mmCIF file of C-alpha atoms and ligand atoms in Angstrom:
data_model
loop_
_atom_site.group_PDB
_atom_site.id
_atom_site.type_symbol
_atom_site.label_atom_id
_atom_site.label_comp_id
_atom_site.label_asym_id
_atom_site.label_seq_id
_atom_site.Cartn_x
_atom_site.Cartn_y
_atom_site.Cartn_z
ATOM 1 C CA MET A 1 -25.473 -8.835 -0.053
ATOM 2 C CA THR A 2 -22.390 -9.671 1.889
ATOM 3 C CA GLU A 3 -20.552 -7.515 4.386
ATOM 4 C CA ASN A 4 -17.404 -7.625 2.281
ATOM 5 C CA ALA A 5 -16.283 -4.831 0.001
ATOM 6 C CA ILE A 6 -14.365 -7.387 -2.047
ATOM 7 C CA LYS A 7 -14.488 -11.166 -2.070
ATOM 8 C CA ILE A 8 -11.874 -13.052 -4.060
ATOM 9 C CA GLU A 9 -12.054 -16.840 -4.396
ATOM 10 C CA GLY A 10 -9.469 -19.068 -6.044
ATOM 11 C CA LEU A 11 -8.186 -16.269 -8.249
ATOM 12 C CA ARG A 12 -5.639 -17.353 -10.850
ATOM 13 C CA LYS A 13 -3.941 -15.485 -13.633
ATOM 14 C CA THR A 14 -1.547 -16.905 -16.168
ATOM 15 C CA TYR A 15 -0.174 -14.430 -18.698
ATOM 16 C CA ALA A 16 0.151 -16.114 -22.084
ATOM 17 C CA ALA A 17 3.602 -16.814 -23.480
ATOM 18 C CA ARG A 18 4.880 -13.986 -25.656
ATOM 19 C CA GLY A 19 7.863 -14.152 -27.989
ATOM 20 C CA ARG A 20 10.653 -15.883 -26.161
ATOM 21 C CA GLU A 21 9.009 -15.469 -22.766
ATOM 22 C CA GLY A 22 7.120 -18.472 -21.466
ATOM 23 C CA ALA A 23 3.707 -18.296 -19.848
ATOM 24 C CA LYS A 24 3.752 -16.592 -16.432
ATOM 25 C CA GLU A 25 1.588 -17.708 -13.552
ATOM 26 C CA ALA A 26 1.165 -14.359 -11.799
ATOM 27 C CA LEU A 27 -1.596 -15.406 -9.360
ATOM 28 C CA GLN A 28 -1.774 -18.981 -8.139
ATOM 29 C CA GLY A 29 -5.133 -19.231 -6.430
ATOM 30 C CA ILE A 30 -5.722 -16.252 -4.145
ATOM 31 C CA ASP A 31 -8.543 -16.208 -1.581
ATOM 32 C CA LEU A 32 -9.141 -12.862 0.059
ATOM 33 C CA ASP A 33 -12.029 -11.096 1.781
ATOM 34 C CA ILE A 34 -11.713 -7.376 2.305
ATOM 35 C CA PRO A 35 -14.243 -5.926 4.743
ATOM 36 C CA ARG A 36 -16.155 -2.724 4.138
ATOM 37 C CA GLY A 37 -15.148 0.611 5.593
ATOM 38 C CA GLY A 38 -11.477 0.071 6.340
ATOM 39 C CA ILE A 39 -8.098 0.831 4.852
ATOM 40 C CA PHE A 40 -6.551 -2.387 3.576
ATOM 41 C CA GLY A 41 -2.931 -2.794 2.506
ATOM 42 C CA LEU A 42 -1.830 -5.252 -0.166
ATOM 43 C CA LEU A 43 1.912 -5.697 0.131
ATOM 44 C CA GLY A 44 4.552 -7.817 -1.517
ATOM 45 C CA PRO A 45 7.883 -7.615 -3.307
ATOM 46 C CA ASN A 46 8.225 -6.591 -6.959
ATOM 47 C CA GLY A 47 6.500 -9.053 -9.245
ATOM 48 C CA ALA A 48 4.409 -10.555 -6.421
ATOM 49 C CA GLY A 49 1.193 -10.076 -8.398
ATOM 50 C CA LYS A 50 -0.288 -7.028 -6.663
ATOM 51 C CA SER A 51 -0.962 -5.014 -9.805
ATOM 52 C CA THR A 52 -2.269 -8.095 -11.573
ATOM 53 C CA LEU A 53 -4.798 -8.588 -8.769
ATOM 54 C CA ILE A 54 -5.761 -4.910 -8.752
ATOM 55 C CA ASN A 55 -6.065 -4.752 -12.526
ATOM 56 C CA ILE A 56 -8.374 -7.765 -12.426
ATOM 57 C CA LEU A 57 -10.541 -5.922 -9.882
ATOM 58 C CA ALA A 58 -10.524 -2.904 -12.199
ATOM 59 C CA GLY A 59 -11.538 -4.996 -15.186
ATOM 60 C CA LEU A 60 -8.280 -4.102 -16.978
ATOM 61 C CA VAL A 61 -6.839 -7.633 -16.889
ATOM 62 C CA ARG A 62 -8.889 -10.749 -17.555
ATOM 63 C CA LYS A 63 -8.558 -13.426 -14.902
ATOM 64 C CA SER A 64 -7.763 -17.020 -15.878
ATOM 65 C CA SER A 65 -10.088 -18.507 -13.271
ATOM 66 C CA GLY A 66 -11.679 -17.812 -9.910
ATOM 67 C CA LYS A 67 -14.442 -15.563 -8.673
ATOM 68 C CA VAL A 68 -14.364 -11.854 -7.874
ATOM 69 C CA THR A 69 -17.252 -10.170 -6.064
ATOM 70 C CA ILE A 70 -17.215 -6.391 -5.656
ATOM 71 C CA TRP A 71 -19.718 -4.811 -3.263
ATOM 72 C CA GLY A 72 -21.835 -7.923 -3.551
ATOM 73 C CA PHE A 73 -21.777 -8.052 -7.373
ATOM 74 C CA ASP A 74 -20.097 -10.969 -9.129
ATOM 75 C CA GLN A 75 -17.819 -9.516 -11.772
ATOM 76 C CA ASP A 76 -18.943 -12.095 -14.346
ATOM 77 C CA VAL A 77 -22.658 -11.940 -13.560
ATOM 78 C CA ASN A 78 -23.065 -8.190 -12.973
ATOM 79 C CA PRO A 79 -20.105 -6.567 -14.699
ATOM 80 C CA ARG A 80 -21.634 -3.081 -14.802
ATOM 81 C CA GLN A 81 -22.626 -2.903 -11.152
ATOM 82 C CA SER A 82 -19.354 -4.364 -9.974
ATOM 83 C CA ARG A 83 -17.418 -1.848 -12.085
ATOM 84 C CA ALA A 84 -19.472 1.065 -10.810
ATOM 85 C CA ALA A 85 -18.662 0.151 -7.207
ATOM 86 C CA ILE A 86 -14.910 0.469 -7.628
ATOM 87 C CA GLY A 87 -12.483 3.211 -8.645
ATOM 88 C CA VAL A 88 -8.904 2.277 -9.420
ATOM 89 C CA MET A 89 -5.815 4.441 -9.575
ATOM 90 C CA PRO A 90 -3.473 2.290 -11.667
ATOM 91 C CA GLN A 91 0.259 2.023 -11.175
ATOM 92 C CA GLU A 92 0.944 2.895 -14.817
ATOM 93 C CA PRO A 93 -0.258 6.332 -15.926
ATOM 94 C CA ASN A 94 -2.824 6.022 -18.725
ATOM 95 C CA LEU A 95 -3.465 9.688 -19.436
ATOM 96 C CA ASP A 96 -4.237 11.206 -22.783
ATOM 97 C CA PRO A 97 -1.453 13.810 -23.222
ATOM 98 C CA PHE A 98 -3.745 16.199 -25.093
ATOM 99 C CA PHE A 99 -6.413 16.374 -22.413
ATOM 100 C CA THR A 100 -6.316 18.891 -19.596
ATOM 101 C CA PRO A 101 -7.051 17.666 -16.050
ATOM 102 C CA ARG A 102 -10.551 19.157 -16.308
ATOM 103 C CA GLN A 103 -11.211 17.395 -19.612
ATOM 104 C CA SER A 104 -9.785 14.109 -18.327
ATOM 105 C CA LEU A 105 -12.143 14.173 -15.363
ATOM 106 C CA GLU A 106 -15.127 15.130 -17.529
ATOM 107 C CA VAL A 107 -14.413 12.387 -20.073
ATOM 108 C CA GLN A 108 -13.971 9.810 -17.316
ATOM 109 C CA ALA A 109 -17.259 10.897 -15.716
ATOM 110 C CA GLY A 110 -18.885 10.534 -19.138
ATOM 111 C CA LEU A 111 -17.526 7.002 -19.502
ATOM 112 C CA TYR A 112 -19.122 6.094 -16.189
ATOM 113 C CA GLY A 113 -22.391 7.720 -17.172
ATOM 114 C CA VAL A 114 -22.330 10.362 -14.437
ATOM 115 C CA PRO A 115 -24.906 13.035 -15.444
ATOM 116 C CA ARG A 116 -23.479 16.561 -15.809
ATOM 117 C CA SER A 117 -25.489 17.842 -12.863
ATOM 118 C CA GLU A 118 -23.885 15.242 -10.611
ATOM 119 C CA ARG A 119 -20.290 15.751 -11.682
ATOM 120 C CA ARG A 120 -17.919 17.013 -9.038
ATOM 121 C CA THR A 121 -15.073 18.101 -11.294
ATOM 122 C CA ASP A 122 -14.150 21.279 -9.381
ATOM 123 C CA GLU A 123 -14.353 19.526 -6.042
ATOM 124 C CA ILE A 124 -12.065 16.735 -7.281
ATOM 125 C CA LEU A 125 -9.602 19.202 -8.821
ATOM 126 C CA ALA A 126 -9.361 20.929 -5.439
ATOM 127 C CA LEU A 127 -8.996 17.632 -3.608
ATOM 128 C CA ILE A 128 -6.048 16.578 -5.755
ATOM 129 C CA GLY A 129 -4.522 20.066 -5.680
ATOM 130 C CA LEU A 130 -4.768 20.643 -9.428
ATOM 131 C CA THR A 131 -7.163 23.597 -9.526
ATOM 132 C CA ASP A 132 -4.329 25.791 -10.821
ATOM 133 C CA LYS A 133 -3.500 23.277 -13.523
ATOM 134 C CA ALA A 134 -7.087 22.514 -14.562
ATOM 135 C CA GLY A 135 -6.497 23.905 -18.050
ATOM 136 C CA SER A 136 -2.959 22.635 -18.768
ATOM 137 C CA TYR A 137 -2.307 19.714 -21.081
ATOM 138 C CA ALA A 138 -1.520 16.478 -19.250
ATOM 139 C CA ARG A 139 1.813 16.241 -21.052
ATOM 140 C CA THR A 140 2.910 19.476 -19.350
ATOM 141 C CA LEU A 141 2.170 18.139 -15.842
ATOM 142 C CA SER A 142 4.947 16.850 -13.616
ATOM 143 C CA GLY A 143 5.075 13.160 -12.722
ATOM 144 C CA GLY A 144 3.574 13.770 -9.282
ATOM 145 C CA MET A 145 0.770 15.881 -10.762
ATOM 146 C CA ARG A 146 -0.055 13.112 -13.244
ATOM 147 C CA ARG A 147 -0.335 10.627 -10.430
ATOM 148 C CA ARG A 148 -2.711 12.942 -8.599
ATOM 149 C CA LEU A 149 -4.799 13.286 -11.740
ATOM 150 C CA LEU A 150 -5.013 9.483 -11.863
ATOM 151 C CA LEU A 151 -6.402 9.587 -8.331
ATOM 152 C CA GLY A 152 -8.945 12.177 -9.440
ATOM 153 C CA LYS A 153 -10.050 9.976 -12.339
ATOM 154 C CA ALA A 154 -10.646 7.086 -9.921
ATOM 155 C CA LEU A 155 -13.054 9.282 -7.940
ATOM 156 C CA VAL A 156 -15.382 10.693 -10.637
ATOM 157 C CA HIS A 157 -18.154 8.146 -10.143
ATOM 158 C CA SER A 158 -18.007 8.263 -6.304
ATOM 159 C CA PRO A 159 -17.167 4.563 -5.935
ATOM 160 C CA GLN A 160 -17.707 2.705 -2.672
ATOM 161 C CA VAL A 161 -14.263 1.106 -2.997
ATOM 162 C CA LEU A 162 -11.146 3.055 -3.933
ATOM 163 C CA VAL A 163 -8.078 1.086 -4.981
ATOM 164 C CA LEU A 164 -4.680 2.783 -5.146
ATOM 165 C CA ASP A 165 -1.765 0.981 -6.768
ATOM 166 C CA GLU A 166 1.410 2.593 -5.410
ATOM 167 C CA PRO A 167 -0.145 6.049 -5.190
ATOM 168 C CA THR A 168 2.936 7.672 -3.701
ATOM 169 C CA ALA A 169 5.694 6.214 -5.872
ATOM 170 C CA GLY A 170 7.832 9.146 -6.995
ATOM 171 C CA VAL A 171 5.727 11.700 -5.132
ATOM 172 C CA ASP A 172 7.535 14.190 -2.873
ATOM 173 C CA ILE A 173 7.031 14.158 0.886
ATOM 174 C CA GLU A 174 4.703 17.131 1.088
ATOM 175 C CA LEU A 175 2.405 15.780 -1.619
ATOM 176 C CA ARG A 176 2.572 12.338 -0.130
ATOM 177 C CA ASN A 177 1.315 13.688 3.188
ATOM 178 C CA MET A 178 -1.443 15.574 1.385
ATOM 179 C CA LEU A 179 -2.420 12.473 -0.537
ATOM 180 C CA TRP A 180 -2.625 10.357 2.586
ATOM 181 C CA ALA A 181 -4.597 13.040 4.421
ATOM 182 C CA ASN A 182 -7.077 13.024 1.529
ATOM 183 C CA VAL A 183 -7.320 9.254 1.481
ATOM 184 C CA ARG A 184 -7.999 9.228 5.221
ATOM 185 C CA ARG A 185 -10.703 11.844 4.755
ATOM 186 C CA LEU A 186 -12.377 9.818 2.000
ATOM 187 C CA ASN A 187 -12.327 6.839 4.331
ATOM 188 C CA GLN A 188 -13.533 8.606 7.462
ATOM 189 C CA GLU A 189 -15.960 11.177 6.084
ATOM 190 C CA ARG A 190 -17.378 9.311 3.101
ATOM 191 C CA GLY A 191 -16.941 5.821 4.485
ATOM 192 C CA MET A 192 -15.065 4.811 1.347
ATOM 193 C CA THR A 193 -13.313 1.435 1.604
ATOM 194 C CA ILE A 194 -9.654 1.907 0.636
ATOM 195 C CA ILE A 195 -7.308 -0.730 -0.742
ATOM 196 C CA LEU A 196 -3.739 0.289 -1.413
ATOM 197 C CA THR A 197 -0.348 -1.050 -2.319
ATOM 198 C CA THR A 198 2.898 0.654 -1.407
ATOM 199 C CA HIS A 199 6.558 -0.191 -1.065
ATOM 200 C CA TYR A 200 6.887 2.343 1.740
ATOM 201 C CA LEU A 201 6.117 0.070 4.648
ATOM 202 C CA GLU A 202 5.995 2.878 7.178
ATOM 203 C CA GLU A 203 3.059 4.249 5.153
ATOM 204 C CA ALA A 204 1.261 0.930 5.247
ATOM 205 C CA GLU A 205 1.944 0.678 8.972
ATOM 206 C CA ALA A 206 0.503 4.127 9.600
ATOM 207 C CA MET A 207 -2.471 3.903 7.220
ATOM 208 C CA CYS A 208 -3.788 0.344 7.157
ATOM 209 C CA ASP A 209 -6.090 -1.462 9.601
ATOM 210 C CA GLU A 210 -5.408 -4.771 7.898
ATOM 211 C CA ILE A 211 -2.704 -6.083 5.639
ATOM 212 C CA ALA A 212 -2.246 -8.983 3.240
ATOM 213 C CA ILE A 213 1.217 -9.904 2.017
ATOM 214 C CA ILE A 214 1.507 -11.802 -1.247
ATOM 215 C CA ASP A 215 4.664 -13.202 -2.791
ATOM 216 C CA ARG A 216 5.089 -14.956 -6.132
ATOM 217 C CA GLY A 217 1.363 -15.045 -6.714
ATOM 218 C CA ALA A 218 0.450 -16.670 -3.402
ATOM 219 C CA MET A 219 -0.961 -15.323 -0.150
ATOM 220 C CA ILE A 220 1.640 -15.390 2.626
ATOM 221 C CA VAL A 221 -0.255 -13.784 5.463
ATOM 222 C CA ARG A 222 -3.301 -11.683 6.160
ATOM 223 C CA ASP A 223 -3.920 -10.079 9.532
ATOM 224 C CA THR A 224 -4.565 -6.818 11.313
ATOM 225 C CA THR A 225 -1.593 -4.476 11.305
ATOM 226 C CA ALA A 226 -1.463 -4.643 15.095
ATOM 227 C CA ASN A 227 -1.330 -8.460 15.099
ATOM 228 C CA LEU A 228 1.347 -8.515 12.428
ATOM 229 C CA LEU A 229 3.510 -6.173 14.465
ATOM 230 C CA GLY A 230 2.819 -8.268 17.552
ATOM 231 C CA ARG A 231 4.126 -11.392 15.828
ATOM 232 C CA LEU A 232 7.672 -10.252 16.258
ATOM 233 C CA ASP A 233 8.669 -9.486 19.788
ATOM 234 C CA THR A 234 12.201 -8.585 18.889
ATOM 235 C CA LYS A 235 13.275 -5.409 20.649
ATOM 236 C CA THR A 236 16.316 -3.331 20.027
ATOM 237 C CA MET A 237 18.067 -1.287 22.731
ATOM 238 C CA VAL A 238 20.678 1.270 21.811
ATOM 239 C CA ILE A 239 22.995 2.444 24.582
ATOM 240 C CA GLU A 240 25.444 5.284 24.213
ATOM 241 C CA PRO A 241 28.202 4.989 26.828
ATOM 242 C CA GLU A 242 29.741 8.062 28.487
ATOM 243 C CA THR A 243 33.198 6.870 27.492
ATOM 244 C CA PRO A 244 34.196 4.311 24.836
ATOM 245 C CA ALA A 245 33.278 0.819 26.047
ATOM 246 C CA ASP A 246 33.487 -2.766 24.839
ATOM 247 C CA LEU A 247 30.498 -5.088 24.775
ATOM 248 C CA PRO A 248 29.702 -6.419 28.254
ATOM 249 C CA GLU A 249 29.054 -10.075 29.113
ATOM 250 C CA LEU A 250 25.438 -10.676 28.062
ATOM 251 C CA PRO A 251 22.617 -12.837 29.424
ATOM 252 C CA SER A 252 21.677 -15.710 27.097
ATOM 253 C CA GLY A 253 19.207 -14.751 24.381
ATOM 254 C CA VAL A 254 20.671 -11.267 24.008
ATOM 255 C CA THR A 255 22.945 -10.380 21.136
ATOM 256 C CA GLY A 256 25.115 -7.302 21.142
ATOM 257 C CA GLU A 257 27.016 -5.255 18.627
ATOM 258 C CA ARG A 258 29.352 -2.285 18.990
ATOM 259 C CA ARG A 259 28.641 0.215 16.252
ATOM 260 C CA ALA A 260 31.304 2.332 14.544
ATOM 261 C CA ASP A 261 30.034 5.408 16.414
ATOM 262 C CA GLY A 262 30.610 3.613 19.729
ATOM 263 C CA ALA A 263 26.948 2.912 20.499
ATOM 264 C CA LEU A 264 26.164 -0.543 21.888
ATOM 265 C CA VAL A 265 23.182 -2.158 20.199
ATOM 266 C CA PHE A 266 21.396 -5.054 21.882
ATOM 267 C CA THR A 267 18.689 -7.265 20.395
ATOM 268 C CA TYR A 268 16.459 -9.471 22.535
ATOM 269 C CA GLN A 269 13.000 -11.029 22.737
ATOM 270 C CA SER A 270 10.876 -8.874 25.012
ATOM 271 C CA GLY A 271 8.853 -11.957 25.988
ATOM 272 C CA LYS A 272 11.952 -13.746 27.306
ATOM 273 C CA THR A 273 14.340 -11.073 28.490
ATOM 274 C CA PRO A 274 13.281 -8.010 30.473
ATOM 275 C CA ALA A 275 14.919 -4.736 29.460
ATOM 276 C CA ALA A 276 16.239 -4.468 33.021
ATOM 277 C CA ALA A 277 18.409 -7.572 32.478
ATOM 278 C CA VAL A 278 20.114 -5.891 29.541
ATOM 279 C CA LEU A 279 20.600 -2.678 31.497
ATOM 280 C CA SER A 280 22.100 -4.447 34.516
ATOM 281 C CA ALA A 281 24.528 -6.389 32.292
ATOM 282 C CA VAL A 282 25.721 -3.017 31.056
ATOM 283 C CA SER A 283 26.037 -1.401 34.463
ATOM 284 C CA ASN A 284 27.643 -4.533 35.998
ATOM 285 C CA ALA A 285 30.391 -4.109 33.415
ATOM 286 C CA GLY A 286 30.989 -0.624 34.844
ATOM 287 C CA ILE A 287 29.718 1.164 31.767
ATOM 288 C CA ALA A 288 28.230 4.599 32.474
ATOM 289 C CA ILE A 289 25.197 5.258 30.293
ATOM 290 C CA ARG A 290 24.802 8.618 28.567
ATOM 291 C CA ASP A 291 21.684 7.748 26.572
ATOM 292 C CA VAL A 292 19.431 4.762 26.058
ATOM 293 C CA ARG A 293 16.535 4.101 23.702
ATOM 294 C CA THR A 294 14.532 1.071 22.625
ATOM 295 C CA ALA A 295 12.724 0.371 19.374
ATOM 296 C CA ASP A 296 9.760 -1.897 18.661
ATOM 297 C CA PRO A 297 9.648 -4.107 15.570
ATOM 298 C CA ARG A 298 8.438 -2.389 12.440
ATOM 299 C CA LEU A 299 6.287 -3.711 9.651
ATOM 300 C CA GLU A 300 9.463 -3.780 7.598
ATOM 301 C CA ASP A 301 10.914 -6.448 9.901
ATOM 302 C CA VAL A 302 7.767 -8.573 9.583
ATOM 303 C CA PHE A 303 7.794 -8.157 5.821
ATOM 304 C CA LEU A 304 11.429 -9.146 5.496
ATOM 305 C CA GLU A 305 10.973 -12.155 7.728
ATOM 306 C CA LEU A 306 7.954 -13.384 5.750
ATOM 307 C CA THR A 307 9.164 -12.685 2.229
ATOM 308 C CA GLY A 308 12.910 -12.792 2.759
ATOM 309 C CA SER A 309 13.334 -9.923 0.327
ATOM 310 C CA GLY A 310 13.975 -6.212 0.261
ATOM 311 C CA ALA A 311 10.989 -3.951 0.598
ATOM 312 C CA ASN A 312 12.284 -1.011 -1.375
ATOM 313 C CA ARG A 313 13.528 -2.781 -4.452
ATOM 314 C CA THR A 314 11.668 -0.581 -6.898
HETATM 315 N N1 ATP B 401 1.106 -8.073 -19.254
HETATM 316 C C1 ATP B 401 1.923 -9.006 -18.757
HETATM 317 N N2 ATP B 401 2.387 -10.012 -19.530
HETATM 318 C C2 ATP B 401 3.193 -10.972 -19.032
HETATM 319 N N3 ATP B 401 3.603 -11.030 -17.752
HETATM 320 C C3 ATP B 401 3.180 -10.060 -16.933
HETATM 321 C C4 ATP B 401 2.336 -8.993 -17.373
HETATM 322 N N4 ATP B 401 2.081 -8.177 -16.327
HETATM 323 C C5 ATP B 401 2.748 -8.693 -15.285
HETATM 324 N N5 ATP B 401 3.410 -9.821 -15.624
HETATM 325 C C6 ATP B 401 4.208 -10.688 -14.730
HETATM 326 O O1 ATP B 401 3.383 -11.111 -13.663
HETATM 327 C C7 ATP B 401 4.076 -11.074 -12.424
HETATM 328 C C8 ATP B 401 3.346 -10.169 -11.450
HETATM 329 O O2 ATP B 401 3.436 -8.831 -11.921
HETATM 330 P P1 ATP B 401 2.689 -7.631 -11.179
HETATM 331 O O3 ATP B 401 2.842 -6.416 -12.012
HETATM 332 O O4 ATP B 401 1.308 -8.050 -10.836
HETATM 333 O O5 ATP B 401 3.554 -7.507 -9.835
HETATM 334 P P2 ATP B 401 3.510 -6.403 -8.680
HETATM 335 O O6 ATP B 401 3.335 -7.143 -7.393
HETATM 336 O O7 ATP B 401 2.520 -5.365 -8.992
HETATM 337 O O8 ATP B 401 4.985 -5.806 -8.720
HETATM 338 P P3 ATP B 401 5.516 -4.296 -8.457
HETATM 339 O O9 ATP B 401 5.717 -4.178 -6.982
HETATM 340 O O10 ATP B 401 6.809 -4.261 -9.178
HETATM 341 O O11 ATP B 401 4.525 -3.336 -9.004
HETATM 342 C C9 ATP B 401 5.500 -10.607 -12.757
HETATM 343 O O12 ATP B 401 6.305 -11.753 -12.880
HETATM 344 C C10 ATP B 401 5.351 -9.924 -14.092
HETATM 345 O O13 ATP B 401 6.536 -10.053 -14.845
HETATM 346 MG MG1 MG B 402 2.617 -3.381 -9.288
#
């Protein structure tokens, strides 16, 4: 047994040509180890290959080549054990419209061979906030409720690894917070390893210990969230002057901009320029300061720098 929850070696996927569309190389040789017990973020722009990778883990998409080991079980050698170790909430809803949430969970538990006495249907319904809707047909559930039911289905067999493919897409803020609180609880109290994708980078920043960014089927970077944020030492300082002011003369390495609302925005490398140098340039120009604030780089900045694309393109 290894210490990894997931081990991926040389994973490739080429979707066969269909109609007028040529073959598509969605994953071009991915190597990735995901340790046990953490919350791991898989990020990347639209079409990067995230869902392809996740669906291969789930056994929903057949890989072209490479090796996938889940909780120590090679997917090709021990398909049943490797499947039992993982629960996947897919990006695309795959619910039977004529099942109620309770039936969906029961059927899913049956598929995984969970004996009736060990089923936790009521507990899961409560966890996903669908106790009230337990008897309603899936087709009458709202989009957000359907997504929560998908999460419930991923949990029926108490997997060691829980994979969430854009769990909060189209989910309102209150539910999103509830969902993340639940995911954290599963991680902390049950020790479940969590792997998630999201286009909301502030979520990834807040939730994930480690992050991998893929783009066009290839791994771009993989590091702890803290290290990724530390890669950029760009700081932003926003100064609101007492009275309207022009940009002062600036030390080299500092760029300035006067915003439409009159605020002066300075960008500098914290490793090269101390904040005090920016402040004294402002006061030397005779500008009285009403308010000042600084901002650290966000995961969004790192993402944009590494992929050169928008994060919220969905
Ligand atoms: N069933 C399929 N047949 C053919 N091509 C596919 C299929 N599924 C995905 N692709 C292609 O593979 C590439 C990766 O798609 P994938 O869904 O894995 O991306 P993603 O990173 O999950 O994107 P998103 O952020 O939009 O969910 C895309 O170019 C997509 O068009
Ligand atoms: Mg996807």
